[in-house]
mmCIF file of C-alpha atoms in Angstrom:
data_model
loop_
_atom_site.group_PDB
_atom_site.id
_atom_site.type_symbol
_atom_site.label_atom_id
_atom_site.label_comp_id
_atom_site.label_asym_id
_atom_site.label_seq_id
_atom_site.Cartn_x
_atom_site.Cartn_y
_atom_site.Cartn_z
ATOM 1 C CA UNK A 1 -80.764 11.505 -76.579
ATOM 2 C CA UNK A 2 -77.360 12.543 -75.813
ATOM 3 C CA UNK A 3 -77.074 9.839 -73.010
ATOM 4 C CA UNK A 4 -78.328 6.993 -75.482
ATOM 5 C CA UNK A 5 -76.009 7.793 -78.088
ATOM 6 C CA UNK A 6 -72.958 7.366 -75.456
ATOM 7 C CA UNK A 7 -74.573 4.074 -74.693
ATOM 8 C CA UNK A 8 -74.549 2.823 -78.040
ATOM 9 C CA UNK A 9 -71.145 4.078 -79.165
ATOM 10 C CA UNK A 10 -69.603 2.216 -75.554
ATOM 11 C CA UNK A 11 -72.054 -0.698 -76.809
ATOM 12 C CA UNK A 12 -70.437 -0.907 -80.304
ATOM 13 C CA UNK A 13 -67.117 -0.011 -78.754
ATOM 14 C CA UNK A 14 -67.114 -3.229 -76.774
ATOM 15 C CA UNK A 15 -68.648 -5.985 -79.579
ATOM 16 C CA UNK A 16 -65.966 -4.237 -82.055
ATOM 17 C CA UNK A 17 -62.935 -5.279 -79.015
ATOM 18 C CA UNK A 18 -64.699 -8.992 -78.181
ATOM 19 C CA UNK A 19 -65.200 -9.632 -82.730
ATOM 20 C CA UNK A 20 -61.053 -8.835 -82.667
ATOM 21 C CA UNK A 21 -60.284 -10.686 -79.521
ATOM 22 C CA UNK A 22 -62.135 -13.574 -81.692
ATOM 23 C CA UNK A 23 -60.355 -13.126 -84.568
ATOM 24 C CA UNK A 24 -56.952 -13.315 -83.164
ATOM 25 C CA UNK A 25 -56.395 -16.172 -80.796
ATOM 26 C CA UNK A 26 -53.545 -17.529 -78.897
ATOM 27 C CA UNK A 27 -53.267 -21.051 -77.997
ATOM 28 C CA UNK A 28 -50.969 -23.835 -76.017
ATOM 29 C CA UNK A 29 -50.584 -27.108 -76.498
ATOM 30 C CA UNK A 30 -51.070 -27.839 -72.976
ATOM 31 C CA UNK A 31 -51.341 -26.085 -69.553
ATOM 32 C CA UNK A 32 -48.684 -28.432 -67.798
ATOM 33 C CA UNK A 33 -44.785 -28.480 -68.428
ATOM 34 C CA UNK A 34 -41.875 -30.483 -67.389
ATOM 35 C CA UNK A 35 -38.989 -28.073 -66.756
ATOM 36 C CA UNK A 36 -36.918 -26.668 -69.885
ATOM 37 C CA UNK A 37 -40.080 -28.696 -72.002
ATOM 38 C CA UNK A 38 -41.101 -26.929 -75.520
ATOM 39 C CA UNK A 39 -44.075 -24.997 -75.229
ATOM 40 C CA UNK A 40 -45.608 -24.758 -78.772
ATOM 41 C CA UNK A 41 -47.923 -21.677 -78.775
ATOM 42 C CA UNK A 42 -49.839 -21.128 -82.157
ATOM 43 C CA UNK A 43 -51.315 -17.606 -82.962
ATOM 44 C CA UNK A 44 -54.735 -17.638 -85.389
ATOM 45 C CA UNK A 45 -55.795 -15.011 -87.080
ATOM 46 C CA UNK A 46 -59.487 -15.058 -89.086
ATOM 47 C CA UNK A 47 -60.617 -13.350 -91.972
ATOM 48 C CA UNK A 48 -58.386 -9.960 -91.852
ATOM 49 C CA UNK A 49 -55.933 -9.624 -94.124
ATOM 50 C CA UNK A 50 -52.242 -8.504 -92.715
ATOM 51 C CA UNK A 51 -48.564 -8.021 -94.073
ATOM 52 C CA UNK A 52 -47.574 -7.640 -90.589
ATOM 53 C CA UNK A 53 -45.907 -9.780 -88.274
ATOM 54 C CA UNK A 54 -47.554 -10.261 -84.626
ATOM 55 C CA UNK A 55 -45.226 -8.435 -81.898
ATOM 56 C CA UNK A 56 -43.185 -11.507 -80.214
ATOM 57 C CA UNK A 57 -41.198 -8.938 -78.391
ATOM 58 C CA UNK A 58 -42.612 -9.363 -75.604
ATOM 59 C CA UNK A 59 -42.114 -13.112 -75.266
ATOM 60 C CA UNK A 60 -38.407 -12.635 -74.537
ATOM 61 C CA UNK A 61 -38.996 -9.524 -72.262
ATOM 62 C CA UNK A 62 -41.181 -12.322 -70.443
ATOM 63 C CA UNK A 63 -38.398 -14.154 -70.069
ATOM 64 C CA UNK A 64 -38.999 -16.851 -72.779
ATOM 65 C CA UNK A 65 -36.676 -17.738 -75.932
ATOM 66 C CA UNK A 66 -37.588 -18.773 -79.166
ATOM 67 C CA UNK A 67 -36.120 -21.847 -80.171
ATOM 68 C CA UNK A 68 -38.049 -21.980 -83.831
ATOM 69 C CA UNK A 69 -41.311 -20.169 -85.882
ATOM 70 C CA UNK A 70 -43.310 -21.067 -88.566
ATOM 71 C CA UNK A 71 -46.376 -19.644 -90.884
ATOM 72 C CA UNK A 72 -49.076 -21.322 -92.409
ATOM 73 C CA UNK A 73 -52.072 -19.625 -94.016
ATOM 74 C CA UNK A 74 -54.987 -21.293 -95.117
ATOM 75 C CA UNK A 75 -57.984 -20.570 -97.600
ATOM 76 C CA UNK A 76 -61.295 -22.334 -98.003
ATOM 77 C CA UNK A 77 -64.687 -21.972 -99.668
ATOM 78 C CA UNK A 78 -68.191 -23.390 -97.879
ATOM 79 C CA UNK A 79 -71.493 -23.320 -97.924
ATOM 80 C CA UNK A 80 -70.689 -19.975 -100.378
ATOM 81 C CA UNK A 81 -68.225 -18.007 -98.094
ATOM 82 C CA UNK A 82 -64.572 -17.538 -98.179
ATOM 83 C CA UNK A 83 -62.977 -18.046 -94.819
ATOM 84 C CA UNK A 84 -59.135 -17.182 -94.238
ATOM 85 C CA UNK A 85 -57.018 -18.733 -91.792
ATOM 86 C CA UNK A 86 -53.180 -17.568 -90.653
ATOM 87 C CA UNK A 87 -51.190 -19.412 -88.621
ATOM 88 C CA UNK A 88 -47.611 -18.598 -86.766
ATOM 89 C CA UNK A 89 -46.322 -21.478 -84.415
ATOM 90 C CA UNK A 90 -43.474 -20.536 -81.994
ATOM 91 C CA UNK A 91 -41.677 -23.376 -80.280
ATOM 92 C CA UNK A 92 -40.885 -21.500 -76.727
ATOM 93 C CA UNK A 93 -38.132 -22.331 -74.066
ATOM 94 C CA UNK A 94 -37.901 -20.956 -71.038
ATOM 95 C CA UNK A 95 -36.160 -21.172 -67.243
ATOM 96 C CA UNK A 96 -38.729 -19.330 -64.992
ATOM 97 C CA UNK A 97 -40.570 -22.419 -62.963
ATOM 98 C CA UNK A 98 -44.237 -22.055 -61.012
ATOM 99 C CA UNK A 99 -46.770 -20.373 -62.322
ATOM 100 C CA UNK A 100 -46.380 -18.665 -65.363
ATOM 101 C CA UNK A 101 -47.774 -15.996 -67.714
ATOM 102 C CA UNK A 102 -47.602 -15.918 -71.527
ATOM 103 C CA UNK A 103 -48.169 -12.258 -72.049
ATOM 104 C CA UNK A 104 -50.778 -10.595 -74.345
ATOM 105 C CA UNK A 105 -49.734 -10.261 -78.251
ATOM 106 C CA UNK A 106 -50.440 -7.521 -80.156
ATOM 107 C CA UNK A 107 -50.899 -7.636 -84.214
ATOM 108 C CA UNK A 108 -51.235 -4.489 -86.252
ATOM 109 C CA UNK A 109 -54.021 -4.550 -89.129
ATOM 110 C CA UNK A 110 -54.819 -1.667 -91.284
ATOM 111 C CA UNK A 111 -58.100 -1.070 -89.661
ATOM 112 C CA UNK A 112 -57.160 -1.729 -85.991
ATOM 113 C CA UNK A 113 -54.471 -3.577 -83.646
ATOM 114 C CA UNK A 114 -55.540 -7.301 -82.539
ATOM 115 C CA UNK A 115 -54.702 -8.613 -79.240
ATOM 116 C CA UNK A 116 -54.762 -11.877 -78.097
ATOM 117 C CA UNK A 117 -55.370 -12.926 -73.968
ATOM 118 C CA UNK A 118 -53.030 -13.677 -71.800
ATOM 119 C CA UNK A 119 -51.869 -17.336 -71.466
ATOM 120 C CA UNK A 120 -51.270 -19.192 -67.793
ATOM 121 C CA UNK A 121 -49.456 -22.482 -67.143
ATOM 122 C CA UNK A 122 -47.409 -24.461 -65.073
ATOM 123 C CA UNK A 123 -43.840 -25.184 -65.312
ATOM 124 C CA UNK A 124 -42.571 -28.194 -62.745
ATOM 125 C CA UNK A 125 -39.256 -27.401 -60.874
ATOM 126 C CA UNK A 126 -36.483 -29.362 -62.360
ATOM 127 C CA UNK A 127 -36.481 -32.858 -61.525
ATOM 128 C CA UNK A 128 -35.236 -36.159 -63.265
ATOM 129 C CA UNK A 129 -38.726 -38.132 -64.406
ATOM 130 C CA UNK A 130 -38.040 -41.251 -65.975
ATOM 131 C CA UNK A 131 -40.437 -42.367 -68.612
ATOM 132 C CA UNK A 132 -40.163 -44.924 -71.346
ATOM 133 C CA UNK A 133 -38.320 -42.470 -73.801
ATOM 134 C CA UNK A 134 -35.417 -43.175 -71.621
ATOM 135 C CA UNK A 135 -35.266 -46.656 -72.325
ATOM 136 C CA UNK A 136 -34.129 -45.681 -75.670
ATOM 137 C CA UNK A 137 -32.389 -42.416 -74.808
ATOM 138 C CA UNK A 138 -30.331 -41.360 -71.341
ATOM 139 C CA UNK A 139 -28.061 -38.932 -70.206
ATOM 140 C CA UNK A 140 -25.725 -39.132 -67.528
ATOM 141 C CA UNK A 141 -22.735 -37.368 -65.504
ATOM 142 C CA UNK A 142 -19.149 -38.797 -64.402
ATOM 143 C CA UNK A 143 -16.997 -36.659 -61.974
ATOM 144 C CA UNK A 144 -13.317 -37.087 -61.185
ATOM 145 C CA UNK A 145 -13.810 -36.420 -57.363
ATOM 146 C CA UNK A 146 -17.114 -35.341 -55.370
ATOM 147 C CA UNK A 147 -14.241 -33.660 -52.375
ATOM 148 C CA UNK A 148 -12.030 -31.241 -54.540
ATOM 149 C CA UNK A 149 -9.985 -28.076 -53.049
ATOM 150 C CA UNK A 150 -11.428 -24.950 -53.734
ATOM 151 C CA UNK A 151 -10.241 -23.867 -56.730
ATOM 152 C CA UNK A 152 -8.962 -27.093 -57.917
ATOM 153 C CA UNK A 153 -9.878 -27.750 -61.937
ATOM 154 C CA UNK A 154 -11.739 -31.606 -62.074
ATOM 155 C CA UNK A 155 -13.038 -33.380 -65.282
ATOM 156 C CA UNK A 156 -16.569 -33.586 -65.669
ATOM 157 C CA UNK A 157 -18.187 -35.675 -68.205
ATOM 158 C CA UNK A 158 -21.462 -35.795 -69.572
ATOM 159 C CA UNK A 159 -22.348 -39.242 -71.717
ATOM 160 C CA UNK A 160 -25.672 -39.144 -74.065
ATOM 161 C CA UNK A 161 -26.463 -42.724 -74.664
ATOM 162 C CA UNK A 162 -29.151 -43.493 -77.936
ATOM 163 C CA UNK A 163 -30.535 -46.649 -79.294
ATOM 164 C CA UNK A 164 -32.790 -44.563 -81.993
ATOM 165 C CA UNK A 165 -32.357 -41.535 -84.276
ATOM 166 C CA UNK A 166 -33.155 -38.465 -83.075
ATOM 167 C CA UNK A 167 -34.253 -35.018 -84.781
ATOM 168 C CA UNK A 168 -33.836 -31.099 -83.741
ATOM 169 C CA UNK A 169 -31.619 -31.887 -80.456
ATOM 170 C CA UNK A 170 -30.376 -29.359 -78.076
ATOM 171 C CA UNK A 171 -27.837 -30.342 -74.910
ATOM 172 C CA UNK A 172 -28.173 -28.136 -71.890
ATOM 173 C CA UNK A 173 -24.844 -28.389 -70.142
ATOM 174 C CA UNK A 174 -24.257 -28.513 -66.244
ATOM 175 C CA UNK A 175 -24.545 -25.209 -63.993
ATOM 176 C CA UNK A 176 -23.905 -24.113 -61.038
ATOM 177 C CA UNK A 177 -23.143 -20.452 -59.317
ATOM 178 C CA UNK A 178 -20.367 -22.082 -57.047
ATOM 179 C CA UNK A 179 -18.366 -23.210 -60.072
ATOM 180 C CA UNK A 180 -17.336 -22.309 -63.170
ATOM 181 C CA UNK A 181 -17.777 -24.990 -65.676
ATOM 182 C CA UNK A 182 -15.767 -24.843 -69.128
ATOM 183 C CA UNK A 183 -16.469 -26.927 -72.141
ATOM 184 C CA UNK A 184 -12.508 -27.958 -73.029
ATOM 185 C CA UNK A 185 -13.024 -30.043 -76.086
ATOM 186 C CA UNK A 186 -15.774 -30.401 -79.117
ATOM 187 C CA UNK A 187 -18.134 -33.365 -78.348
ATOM 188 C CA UNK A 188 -16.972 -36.764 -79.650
ATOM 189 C CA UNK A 189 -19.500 -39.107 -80.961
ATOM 190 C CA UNK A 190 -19.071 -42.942 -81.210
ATOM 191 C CA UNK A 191 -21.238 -46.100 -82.107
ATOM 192 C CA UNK A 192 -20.616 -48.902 -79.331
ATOM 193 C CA UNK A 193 -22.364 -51.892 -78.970
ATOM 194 C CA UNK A 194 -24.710 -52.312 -75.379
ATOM 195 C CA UNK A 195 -26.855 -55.004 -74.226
ATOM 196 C CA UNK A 196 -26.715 -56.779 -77.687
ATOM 197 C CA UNK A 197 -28.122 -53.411 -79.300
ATOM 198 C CA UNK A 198 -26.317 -50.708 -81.351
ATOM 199 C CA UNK A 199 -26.024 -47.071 -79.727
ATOM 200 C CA UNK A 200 -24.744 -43.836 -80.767
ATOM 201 C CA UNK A 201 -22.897 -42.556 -77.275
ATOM 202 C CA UNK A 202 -21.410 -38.688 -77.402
ATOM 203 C CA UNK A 203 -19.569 -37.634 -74.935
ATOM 204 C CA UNK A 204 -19.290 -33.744 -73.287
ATOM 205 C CA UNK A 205 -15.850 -33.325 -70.979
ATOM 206 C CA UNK A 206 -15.638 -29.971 -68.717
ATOM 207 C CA UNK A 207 -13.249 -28.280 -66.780
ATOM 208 C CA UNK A 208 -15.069 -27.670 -63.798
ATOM 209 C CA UNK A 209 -13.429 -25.365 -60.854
ATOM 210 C CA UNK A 210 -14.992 -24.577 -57.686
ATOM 211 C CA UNK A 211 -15.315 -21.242 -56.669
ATOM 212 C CA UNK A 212 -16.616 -21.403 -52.902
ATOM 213 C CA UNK A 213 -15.982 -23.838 -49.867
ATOM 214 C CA UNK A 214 -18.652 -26.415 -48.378
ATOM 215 C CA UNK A 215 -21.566 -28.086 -50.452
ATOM 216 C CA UNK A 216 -22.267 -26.618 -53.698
ATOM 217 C CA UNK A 217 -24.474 -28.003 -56.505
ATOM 218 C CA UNK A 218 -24.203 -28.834 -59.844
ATOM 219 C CA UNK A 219 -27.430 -28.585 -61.978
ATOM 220 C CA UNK A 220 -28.361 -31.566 -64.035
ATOM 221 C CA UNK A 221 -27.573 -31.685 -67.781
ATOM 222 C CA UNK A 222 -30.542 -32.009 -70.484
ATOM 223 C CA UNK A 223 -30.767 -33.666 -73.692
ATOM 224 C CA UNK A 224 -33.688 -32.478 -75.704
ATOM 225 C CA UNK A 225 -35.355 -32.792 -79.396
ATOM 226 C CA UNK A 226 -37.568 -35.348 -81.336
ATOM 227 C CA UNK A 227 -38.275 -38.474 -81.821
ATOM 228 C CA UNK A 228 -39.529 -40.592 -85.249
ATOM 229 C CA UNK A 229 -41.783 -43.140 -84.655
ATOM 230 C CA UNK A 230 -43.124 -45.957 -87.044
ATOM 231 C CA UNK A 231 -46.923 -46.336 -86.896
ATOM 232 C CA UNK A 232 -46.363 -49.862 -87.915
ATOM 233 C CA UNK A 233 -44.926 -50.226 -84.062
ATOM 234 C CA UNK A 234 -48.387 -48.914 -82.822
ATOM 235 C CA UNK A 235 -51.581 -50.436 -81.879
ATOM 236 C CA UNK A 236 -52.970 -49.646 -85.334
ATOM 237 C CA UNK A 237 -49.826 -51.231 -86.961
ATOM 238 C CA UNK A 238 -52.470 -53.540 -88.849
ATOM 239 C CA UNK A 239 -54.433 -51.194 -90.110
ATOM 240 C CA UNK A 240 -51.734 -48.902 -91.873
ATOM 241 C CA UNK A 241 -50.342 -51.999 -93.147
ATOM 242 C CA UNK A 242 -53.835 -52.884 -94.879
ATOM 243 C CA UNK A 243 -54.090 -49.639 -96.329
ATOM 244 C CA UNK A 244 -50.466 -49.391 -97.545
ATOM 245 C CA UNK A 245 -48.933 -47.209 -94.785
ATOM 246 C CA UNK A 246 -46.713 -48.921 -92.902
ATOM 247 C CA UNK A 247 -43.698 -46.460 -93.563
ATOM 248 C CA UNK A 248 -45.420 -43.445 -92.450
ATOM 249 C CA UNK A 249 -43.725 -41.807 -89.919
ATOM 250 C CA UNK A 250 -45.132 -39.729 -86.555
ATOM 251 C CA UNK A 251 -42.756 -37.822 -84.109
ATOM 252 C CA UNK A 252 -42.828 -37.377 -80.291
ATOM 253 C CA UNK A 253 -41.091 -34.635 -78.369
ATOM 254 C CA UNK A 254 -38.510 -35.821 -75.775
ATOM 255 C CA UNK A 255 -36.598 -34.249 -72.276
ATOM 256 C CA UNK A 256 -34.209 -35.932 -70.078
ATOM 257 C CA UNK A 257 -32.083 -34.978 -67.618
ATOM 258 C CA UNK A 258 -29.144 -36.839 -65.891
ATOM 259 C CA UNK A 259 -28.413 -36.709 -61.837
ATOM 260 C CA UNK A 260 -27.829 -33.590 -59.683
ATOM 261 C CA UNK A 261 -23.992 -33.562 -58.760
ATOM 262 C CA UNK A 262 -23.775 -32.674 -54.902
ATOM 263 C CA UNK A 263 -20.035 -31.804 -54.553
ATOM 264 C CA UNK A 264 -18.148 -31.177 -50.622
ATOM 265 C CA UNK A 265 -15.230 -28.637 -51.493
ATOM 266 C CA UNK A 266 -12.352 -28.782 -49.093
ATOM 267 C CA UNK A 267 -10.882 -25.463 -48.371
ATOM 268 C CA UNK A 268 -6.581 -24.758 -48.322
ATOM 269 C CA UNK A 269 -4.400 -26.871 -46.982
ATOM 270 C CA UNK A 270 -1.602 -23.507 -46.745
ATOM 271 C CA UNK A 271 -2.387 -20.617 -45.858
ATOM 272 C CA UNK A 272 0.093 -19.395 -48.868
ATOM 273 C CA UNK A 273 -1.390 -17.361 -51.522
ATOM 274 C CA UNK A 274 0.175 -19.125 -54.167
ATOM 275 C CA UNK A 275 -1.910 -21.685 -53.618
ATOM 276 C CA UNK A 276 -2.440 -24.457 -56.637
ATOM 277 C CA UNK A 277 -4.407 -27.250 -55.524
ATOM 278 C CA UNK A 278 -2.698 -30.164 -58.444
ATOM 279 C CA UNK A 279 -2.782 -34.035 -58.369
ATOM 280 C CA UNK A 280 0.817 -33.600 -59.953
ATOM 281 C CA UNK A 281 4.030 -30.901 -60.976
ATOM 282 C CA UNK A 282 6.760 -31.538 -62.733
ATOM 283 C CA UNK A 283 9.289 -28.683 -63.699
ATOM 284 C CA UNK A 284 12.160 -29.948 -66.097
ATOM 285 C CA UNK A 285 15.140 -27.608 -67.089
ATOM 286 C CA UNK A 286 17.362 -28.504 -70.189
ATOM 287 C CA UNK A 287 19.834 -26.412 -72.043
ATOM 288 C CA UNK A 288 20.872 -25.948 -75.557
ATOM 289 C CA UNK A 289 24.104 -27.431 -76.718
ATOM 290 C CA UNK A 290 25.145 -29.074 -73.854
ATOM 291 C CA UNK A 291 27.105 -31.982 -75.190
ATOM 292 C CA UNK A 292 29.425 -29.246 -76.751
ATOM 293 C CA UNK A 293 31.765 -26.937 -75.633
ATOM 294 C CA UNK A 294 30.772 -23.835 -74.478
ATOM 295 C CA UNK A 295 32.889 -20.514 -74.900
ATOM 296 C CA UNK A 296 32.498 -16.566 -73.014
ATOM 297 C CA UNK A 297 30.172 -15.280 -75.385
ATOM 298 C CA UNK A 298 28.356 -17.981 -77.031
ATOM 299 C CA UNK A 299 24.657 -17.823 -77.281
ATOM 300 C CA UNK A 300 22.610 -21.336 -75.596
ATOM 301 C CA UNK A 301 18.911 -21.602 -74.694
ATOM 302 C CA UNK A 302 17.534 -22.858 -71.586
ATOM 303 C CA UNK A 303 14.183 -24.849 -71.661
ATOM 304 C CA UNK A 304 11.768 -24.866 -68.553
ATOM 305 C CA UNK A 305 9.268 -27.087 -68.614
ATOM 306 C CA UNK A 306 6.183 -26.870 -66.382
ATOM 307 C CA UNK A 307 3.806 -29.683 -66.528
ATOM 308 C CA UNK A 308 0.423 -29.361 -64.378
ATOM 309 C CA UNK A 309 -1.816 -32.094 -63.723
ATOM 310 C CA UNK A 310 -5.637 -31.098 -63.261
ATOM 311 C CA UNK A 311 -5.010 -27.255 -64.004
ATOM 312 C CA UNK A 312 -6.400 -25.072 -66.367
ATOM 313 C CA UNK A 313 -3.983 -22.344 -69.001
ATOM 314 C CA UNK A 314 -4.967 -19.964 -66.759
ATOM 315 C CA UNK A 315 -3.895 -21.115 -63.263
ATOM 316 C CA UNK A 316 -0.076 -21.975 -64.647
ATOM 317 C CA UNK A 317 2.712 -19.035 -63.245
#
C-alpha cells in the first residue's frame, strides 16, 4: 500500500513538472547565427496568471547582452474556453562563437516556479559574408600605414556607406589586444552622390597605437540594425497593389562587417627611452615684448611651442 502510494505521488510529481515545462516555453528564431547576429528568443507562458518577471539573469551570466525586450499578452475565447497567452521577446547579442547554450529560465508563479529547457545553437566565427544587403549597405576600413613603429599613433577610419534608410543601428568599432584603439572625434555624417545614386556616408576616425612588435590584428568593424522594405518591390507587388496595400511596409534584419586589418609593426629605431616615433616636430620659442626695450626687472613671457605630428595628448613631454 505504502509502496503504491510512493508510486503515485512520484507519478503525479512528474506530469505536474512536464504540464509546467508545457506551459512555459522558450523559443529561437533559428538554430544558426552569423557572428554578433540578433538572436530573438521569445518566452510563452499559458494559462497561469503572473505579476512576475521571468529571471533573465542568467542570460548575461551566460555571457549574452540584451540589446532590447518586449511584452505582449494575449486573450481569446473558443469553442467555450478562455485561453491566455504572455509573451516577452528579448533581442540577444553576444561574442562567445561555436556551440552555444541558452541557459534554462526560471519564472516564479504563486503556485510553483516554471522553467523553460535549455536552448542550443550555433554561432559562425567572424567572417565577412557578402550578401545582397550589401549592395545597398557596406562598411569599410582606411589605415594611414599597414608598417608603423611600435607605439606610433596612426589614423584609422571606418566609412559606412547607405543607399536606403535604416532603423535600430548599432556600429561595432575595430579591436584588437595588440593596440589600443581611441575614438578621437564624434562621427560625421554626409550625403554624397555615388554611381548616379544618393548615399548617406558616416565616417568613424581612431587613434590607433600599437602596443607590441611583429604582426598584430585588427578585428573587423560591424554595422548592424534594420531594414524597411516595400512589399510593392516583392514578388507579390501586384497583389498588394490590387488590394490597396502597396505602402505597407516589412523589415529585414541586417550584419556587415568590413576587412580584417593585418598590420607589421616595426620595432625602435634608438635604443633611447625617450623614444617618440612622429612623421613630424616642430618646437617654436617666441618672447613677449620683444620689439621693445627691455629693462633689469621687467616682467616678459616666453612661448614654447611644441607641435607633434601623428601623436596623441598623452605621448607630448
Amino acid at each position: 500500500m505504502v509502496k503504491r502510494l510512493l508510486t503515485t505521488i512520484f507519478f503525479l510529481a512528474l506530469l505536474t513538472l512536464n504540464l509546467n515545462a508545457q506551459n512555459f516555453e522558450a523559443t529561437i528564431n533559428k538554430t544558426n547565427f552569423a557572428a554578433n547576429e540578433d538572436i530573438i528568443l521569445t518566452l510563452t507562458l499559458l494559462d497561469i496568471n503572473t505579476k512576475n518577471k521571468p529571471n533573465i539573469e542568467v542570460l548575461n551570466k551566460a555571457g549574452f547582452r540584451i540589446r532590447s525586450q518586449s511584452y505582449n499578452s494575449k486573450t481569446s475565447y473558443v469553442n467555450g474556453e478562455i485561453s491566455k497567452k504572455f509573451s516577452w521577446v528579448y533581442y540577444l547579442s553576444t561574442n562567445l562563437e561555436g556551440q552555444v547554450t541558452i541557459p534554462e529560465i526560471t519564472l516564479q508563479t504563486k503556485n510553483s516556479d516554471l522553467k523553460t529547457s535549455a536552448l542550443k545553437l550555433t554561432i559562425a566565427k567572424n567572417s565577412v559574408t557578402k550578401n545582397h544587403k550589401q549592395d545597398k549597405i557596406s562598411i569599410s576600413n582606411q589605415i594611414e600605414t599597414k608598417n608603423p613603429f611600435i607605439k606610433q599613433t596612426v589614423i584609422l577610419k571606418t566609412k559606412i556607406v547607405r543607399f536606403v534608410n535604416s532603423y535600430n543601428e548599432e556600429f561595432i568599432e575595430p579591436k584588437s589586444n595588440d593596440a589600443i584603439i581611441e575614438l578621437i572625434s564624434e562621427p560625421k555624417s554626409y550625403r554624397s552622390t555615388l554611381n548616379n545614386q544618393e548615399a548617406i556616408i558616416t565616417e568613424y576616425i581612431f587613434a590607433l597605437t600599437p602596443i607590441k612588435t611583429g604582426e598584430i590584428k585588427i578585428t573587423s568593424a560591424k554595422y548592424k540594425g534594420v531594414l524597411a522594405k516595400n512589399h510593392a518591390q516583392d514578388s507579390f507587388g501586384n497583389i498588394n497593389n490590387l488590394f490597396g496595400f502597396s505602402n505597407m511596409q516589412k523589415y529585414e534584419d541586417f550584419f556587415i562587417a568590413s576587412n580584417d586589418i593585418i598590420l607589421n609593426v616595426k620595432d625602435r629605431i634608438s635604443a633611447s627611452k625617450n623614444w617618440l616615433p612622429l612623421n613630424s616636430l616642430k618646437l617654436k620659442t617666441e618672447l613677449s615684448n620683444k620689439t621693445q626695450n627691455i629693462y633689469v626687472g621687467d616682467p616678459i613671457e616666453l612661448s614654447i611651442t611644441l607641435e607633434a605630428h601623428n601623436a596623441k595628448e598623452g605621448q607630448i613631454p
